[in-house]
CSV table of C-alpha atoms and ligand atoms in Angstrom, one decimal:
chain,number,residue,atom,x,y,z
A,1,UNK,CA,16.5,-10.6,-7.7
A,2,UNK,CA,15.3,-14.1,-7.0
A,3,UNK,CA,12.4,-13.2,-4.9
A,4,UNK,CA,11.3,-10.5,-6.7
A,5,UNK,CA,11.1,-12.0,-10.1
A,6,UNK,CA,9.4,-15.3,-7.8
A,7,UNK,CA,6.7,-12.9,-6.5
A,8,UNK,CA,6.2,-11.0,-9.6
A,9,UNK,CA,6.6,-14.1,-12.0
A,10,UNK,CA,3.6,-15.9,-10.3
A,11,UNK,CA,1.5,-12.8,-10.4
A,12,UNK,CA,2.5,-12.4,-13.8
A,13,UNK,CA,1.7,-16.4,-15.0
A,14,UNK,CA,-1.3,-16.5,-12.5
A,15,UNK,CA,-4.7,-17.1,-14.7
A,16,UNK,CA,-7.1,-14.7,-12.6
A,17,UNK,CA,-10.6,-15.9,-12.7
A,18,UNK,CA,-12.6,-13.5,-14.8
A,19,UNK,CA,-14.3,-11.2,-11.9
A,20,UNK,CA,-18.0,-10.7,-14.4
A,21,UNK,CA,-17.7,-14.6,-14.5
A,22,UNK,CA,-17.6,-15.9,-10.7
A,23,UNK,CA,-18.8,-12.6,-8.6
A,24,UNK,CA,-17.9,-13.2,-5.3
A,25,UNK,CA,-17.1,-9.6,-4.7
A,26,UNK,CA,-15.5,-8.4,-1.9
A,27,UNK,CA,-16.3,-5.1,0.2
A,28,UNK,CA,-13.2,-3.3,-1.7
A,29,UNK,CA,-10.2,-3.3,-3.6
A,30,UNK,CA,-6.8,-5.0,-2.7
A,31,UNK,CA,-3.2,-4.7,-3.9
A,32,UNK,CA,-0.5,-7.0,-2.9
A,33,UNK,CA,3.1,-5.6,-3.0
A,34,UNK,CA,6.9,-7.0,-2.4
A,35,UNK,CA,9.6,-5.2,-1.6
A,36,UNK,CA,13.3,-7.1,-1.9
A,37,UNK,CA,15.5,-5.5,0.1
A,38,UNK,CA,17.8,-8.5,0.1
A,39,UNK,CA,20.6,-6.5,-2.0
A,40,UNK,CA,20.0,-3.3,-2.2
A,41,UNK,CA,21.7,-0.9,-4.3
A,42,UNK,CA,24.2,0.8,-2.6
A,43,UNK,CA,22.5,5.0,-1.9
A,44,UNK,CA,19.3,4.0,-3.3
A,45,UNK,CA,16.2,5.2,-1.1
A,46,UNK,CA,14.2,3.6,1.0
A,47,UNK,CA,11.1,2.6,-1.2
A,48,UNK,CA,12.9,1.9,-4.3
A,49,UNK,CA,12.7,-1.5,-4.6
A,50,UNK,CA,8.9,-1.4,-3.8
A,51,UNK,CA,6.8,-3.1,-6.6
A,52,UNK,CA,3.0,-3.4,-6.8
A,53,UNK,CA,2.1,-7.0,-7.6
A,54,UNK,CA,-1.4,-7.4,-8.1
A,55,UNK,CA,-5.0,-5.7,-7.6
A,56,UNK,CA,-7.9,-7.6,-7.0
A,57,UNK,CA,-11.7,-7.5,-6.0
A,58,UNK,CA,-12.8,-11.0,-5.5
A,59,UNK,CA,-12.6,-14.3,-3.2
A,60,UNK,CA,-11.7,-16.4,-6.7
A,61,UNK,CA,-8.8,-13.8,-7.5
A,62,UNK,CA,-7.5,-13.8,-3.3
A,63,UNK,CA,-7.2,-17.5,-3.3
A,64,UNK,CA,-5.5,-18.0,-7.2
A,65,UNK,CA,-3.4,-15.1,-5.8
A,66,UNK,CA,-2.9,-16.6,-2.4
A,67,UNK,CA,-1.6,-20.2,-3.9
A,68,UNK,CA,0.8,-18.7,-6.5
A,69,UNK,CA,2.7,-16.0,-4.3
A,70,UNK,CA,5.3,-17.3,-2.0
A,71,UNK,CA,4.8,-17.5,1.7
A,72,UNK,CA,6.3,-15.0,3.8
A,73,UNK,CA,8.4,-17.9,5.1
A,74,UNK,CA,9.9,-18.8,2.0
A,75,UNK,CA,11.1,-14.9,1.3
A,76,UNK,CA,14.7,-13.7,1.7
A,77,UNK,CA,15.7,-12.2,4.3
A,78,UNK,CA,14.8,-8.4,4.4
A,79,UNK,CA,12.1,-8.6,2.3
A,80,UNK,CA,8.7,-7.1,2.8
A,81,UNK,CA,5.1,-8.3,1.8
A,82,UNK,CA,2.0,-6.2,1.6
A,83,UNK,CA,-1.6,-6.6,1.1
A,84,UNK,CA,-2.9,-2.6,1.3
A,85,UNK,CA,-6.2,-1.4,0.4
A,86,UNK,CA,-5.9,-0.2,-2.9
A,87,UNK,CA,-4.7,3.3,-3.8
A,88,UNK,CA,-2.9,3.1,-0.6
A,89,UNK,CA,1.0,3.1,-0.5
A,90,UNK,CA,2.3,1.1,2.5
A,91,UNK,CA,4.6,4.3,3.0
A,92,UNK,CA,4.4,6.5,5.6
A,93,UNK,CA,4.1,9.3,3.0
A,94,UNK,CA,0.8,8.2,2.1
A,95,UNK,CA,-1.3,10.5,2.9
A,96,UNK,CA,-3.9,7.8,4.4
A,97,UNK,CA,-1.0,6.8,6.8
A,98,UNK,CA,1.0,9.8,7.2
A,99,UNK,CA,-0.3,9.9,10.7
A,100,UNK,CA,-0.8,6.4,11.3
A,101,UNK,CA,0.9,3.7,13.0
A,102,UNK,CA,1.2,0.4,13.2
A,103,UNK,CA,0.5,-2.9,15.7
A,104,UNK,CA,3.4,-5.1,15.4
A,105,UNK,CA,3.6,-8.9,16.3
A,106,UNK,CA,7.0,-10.9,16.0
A,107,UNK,CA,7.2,-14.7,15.3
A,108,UNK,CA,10.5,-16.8,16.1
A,109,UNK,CA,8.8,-19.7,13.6
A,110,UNK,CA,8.1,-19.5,10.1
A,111,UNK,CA,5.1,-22.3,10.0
A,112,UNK,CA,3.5,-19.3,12.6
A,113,UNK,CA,4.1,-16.4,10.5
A,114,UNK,CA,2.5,-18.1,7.7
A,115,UNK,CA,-0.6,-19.1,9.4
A,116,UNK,CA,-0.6,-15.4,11.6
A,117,UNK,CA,-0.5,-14.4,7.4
A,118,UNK,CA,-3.3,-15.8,6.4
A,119,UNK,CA,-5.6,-15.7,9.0
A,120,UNK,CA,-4.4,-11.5,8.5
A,121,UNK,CA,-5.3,-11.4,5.1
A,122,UNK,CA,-8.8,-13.0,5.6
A,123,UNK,CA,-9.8,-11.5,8.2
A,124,UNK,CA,-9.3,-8.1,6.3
A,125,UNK,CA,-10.9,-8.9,2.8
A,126,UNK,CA,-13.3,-10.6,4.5
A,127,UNK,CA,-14.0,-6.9,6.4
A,128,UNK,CA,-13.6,-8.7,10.0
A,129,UNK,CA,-12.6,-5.6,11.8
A,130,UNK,CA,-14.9,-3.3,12.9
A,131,UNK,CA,-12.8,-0.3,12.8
A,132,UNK,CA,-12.0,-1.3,8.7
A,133,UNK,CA,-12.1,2.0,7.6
A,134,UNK,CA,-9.1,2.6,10.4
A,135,UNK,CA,-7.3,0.3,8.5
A,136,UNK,CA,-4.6,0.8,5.9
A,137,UNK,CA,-3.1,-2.9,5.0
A,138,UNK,CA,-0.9,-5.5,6.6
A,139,UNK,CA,3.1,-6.0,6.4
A,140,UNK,CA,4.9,-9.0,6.7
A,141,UNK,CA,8.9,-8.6,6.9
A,142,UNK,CA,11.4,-11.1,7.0
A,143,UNK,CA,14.6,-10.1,9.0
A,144,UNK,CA,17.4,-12.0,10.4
A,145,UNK,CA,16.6,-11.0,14.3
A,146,UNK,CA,12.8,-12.2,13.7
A,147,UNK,CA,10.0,-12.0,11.4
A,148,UNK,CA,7.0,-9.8,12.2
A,149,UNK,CA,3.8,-8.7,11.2
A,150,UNK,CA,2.6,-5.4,11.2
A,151,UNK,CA,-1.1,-3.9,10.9
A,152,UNK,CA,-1.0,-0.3,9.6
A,153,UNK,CA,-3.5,1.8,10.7
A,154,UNK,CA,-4.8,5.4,9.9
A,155,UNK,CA,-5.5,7.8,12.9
A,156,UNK,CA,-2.7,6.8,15.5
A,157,UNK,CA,-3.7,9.5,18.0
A,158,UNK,CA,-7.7,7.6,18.4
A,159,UNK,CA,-6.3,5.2,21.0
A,160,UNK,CA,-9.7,3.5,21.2
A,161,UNK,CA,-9.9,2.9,17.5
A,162,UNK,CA,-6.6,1.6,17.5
A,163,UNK,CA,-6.8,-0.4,21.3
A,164,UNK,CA,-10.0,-2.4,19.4
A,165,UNK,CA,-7.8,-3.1,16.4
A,166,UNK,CA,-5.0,-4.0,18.3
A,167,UNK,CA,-7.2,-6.6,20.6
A,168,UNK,CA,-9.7,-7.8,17.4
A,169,UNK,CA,-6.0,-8.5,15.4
A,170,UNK,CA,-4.8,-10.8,18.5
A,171,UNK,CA,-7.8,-12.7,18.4
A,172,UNK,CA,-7.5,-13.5,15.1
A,173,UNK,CA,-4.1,-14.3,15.0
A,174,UNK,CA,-4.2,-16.2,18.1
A,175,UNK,CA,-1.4,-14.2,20.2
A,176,UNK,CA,-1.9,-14.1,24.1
A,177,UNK,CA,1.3,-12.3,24.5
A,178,UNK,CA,1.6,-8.7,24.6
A,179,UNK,CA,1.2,-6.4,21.2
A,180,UNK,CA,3.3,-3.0,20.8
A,181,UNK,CA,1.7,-0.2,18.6
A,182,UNK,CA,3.5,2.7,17.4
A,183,UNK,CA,3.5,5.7,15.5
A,184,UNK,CA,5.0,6.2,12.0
A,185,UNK,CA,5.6,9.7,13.0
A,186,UNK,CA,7.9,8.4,16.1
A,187,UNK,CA,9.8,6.1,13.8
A,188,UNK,CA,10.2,8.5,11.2
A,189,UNK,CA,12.0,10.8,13.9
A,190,UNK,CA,13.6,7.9,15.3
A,191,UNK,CA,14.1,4.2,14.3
A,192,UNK,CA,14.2,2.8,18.3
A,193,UNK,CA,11.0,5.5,19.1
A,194,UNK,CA,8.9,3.6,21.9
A,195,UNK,CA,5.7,2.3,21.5
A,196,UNK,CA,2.5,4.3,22.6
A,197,UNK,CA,0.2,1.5,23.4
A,198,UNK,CA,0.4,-2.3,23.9
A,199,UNK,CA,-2.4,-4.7,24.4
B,1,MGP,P1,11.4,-1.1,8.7
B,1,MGP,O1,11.9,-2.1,7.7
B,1,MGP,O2,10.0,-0.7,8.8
B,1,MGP,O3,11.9,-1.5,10.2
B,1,MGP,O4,12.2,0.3,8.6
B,1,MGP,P2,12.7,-2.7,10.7
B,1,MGP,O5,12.3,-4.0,10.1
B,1,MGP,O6,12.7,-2.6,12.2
B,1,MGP,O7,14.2,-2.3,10.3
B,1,MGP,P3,15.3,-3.1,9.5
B,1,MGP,O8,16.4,-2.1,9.5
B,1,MGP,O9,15.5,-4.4,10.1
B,1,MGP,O10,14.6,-3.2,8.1
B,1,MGP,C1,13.6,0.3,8.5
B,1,MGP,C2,14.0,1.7,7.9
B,1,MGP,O11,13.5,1.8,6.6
B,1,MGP,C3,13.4,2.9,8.7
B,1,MGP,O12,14.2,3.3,9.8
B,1,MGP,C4,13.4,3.9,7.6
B,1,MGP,O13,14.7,4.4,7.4
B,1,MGP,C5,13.0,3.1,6.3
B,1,MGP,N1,11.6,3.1,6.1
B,1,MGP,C6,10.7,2.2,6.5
B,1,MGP,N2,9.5,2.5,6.1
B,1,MGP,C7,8.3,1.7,6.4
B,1,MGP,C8,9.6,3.7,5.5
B,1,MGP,C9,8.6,4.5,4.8
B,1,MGP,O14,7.4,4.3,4.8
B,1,MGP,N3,9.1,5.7,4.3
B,1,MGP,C10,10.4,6.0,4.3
B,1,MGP,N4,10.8,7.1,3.7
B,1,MGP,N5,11.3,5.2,4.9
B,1,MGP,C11,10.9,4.1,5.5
């Protein structure tokens, strides 16, 4: 699949700085995945086209990483990005989200999910959120209604870890309007489950 084999190429042909060599270490471990869902195979499961693309623990291997992997903007539609903290699935079988949730933000204009994107990923290597532990990774999804972002968090029932998150993530993104957060536990039941909180 075209964007698959773009994503996974440019990890693949990217020359990662050497971590020993220029140590600019960050707090923990990242991994970026893809998911094309763009054609899926007809009765394959959810999850199967999933496909780790790259770990990494330093500011020299974010921004190498950063410049060779497509922006969400240029994806196909149905596809889903993912920076997660590593040895995290963005599933919501992982045990570290099973009984998460997630903030959601949508964006009617690609230059704005790009730039809501990276300000995302920054601000979680660089370990801007207070609650960072509460965190499990970012989602960006393209889809033909609108694009979106989504924060996945851990503990969906702490409403004040997950009100702070929700306000600290609009800040950073610059987003006035209103934010929607809900839990994967809702969804799971039902796809159209309504949010528990909003900021
Ligand atoms: P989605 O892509 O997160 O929502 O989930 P969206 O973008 O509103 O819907 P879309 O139809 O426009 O893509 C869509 C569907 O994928 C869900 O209703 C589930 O059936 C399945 N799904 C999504 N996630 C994140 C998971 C997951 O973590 N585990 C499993 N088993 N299924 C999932």
């Amino acid at each position: 699949m075209a964007g698959e084999v773009a994503v996974e190429g440019a990890a693949a042909a990217t020359e990662v700085p050497d971590s020993n060599q220029q140590s600019h270490k960050l707090e923990r471990k990242w991994t970026f995945w893809f998911d094309n869902q763009s054609r899926p195979k007809q009765g394959a499961a959810w999850g199967s086209s999933l496909r780790k693309v790259y770990t990494f623990d330093t500011v020299e291997e974010f921004w190498c990483l950063y410049d060779q992997i497509p922006k969400p903007s240029k994806l196909p539609a149905n596809a889903d990005f993912h920076l997660f903290k590593s040895g995290v699935e963005p599933k919501w079988e992982d045990p570290e989200c099973a009984n998460g949730g997630k903030w959601t933000v949508t964006s009617s204009r690609k230059a704005n999910l790009d730039s809501m994107w990276l300000e995302t990923l920054m601000a979680l290597i660089g370990e801007q959120f207070e609650e960072s532990d509460e965190i499990c990774g970012v989602v960006a999804s393209v889809r033909q209604r609108q694009d979106k972002l989504a924060l996945w968090t851990k503990n969906a029932t702490n409403e004040a870890a997950q009100m702070s998150l929700g306000r600290k993530w609009k800040e950073i993104i610059d987003v006035t309007d209103k934010i929607s957060f809900s839990f994967h536990e809702d969804l799971r039941r039902e796809k159209s489950a309504k949010s528990r909180y909003s900021v």
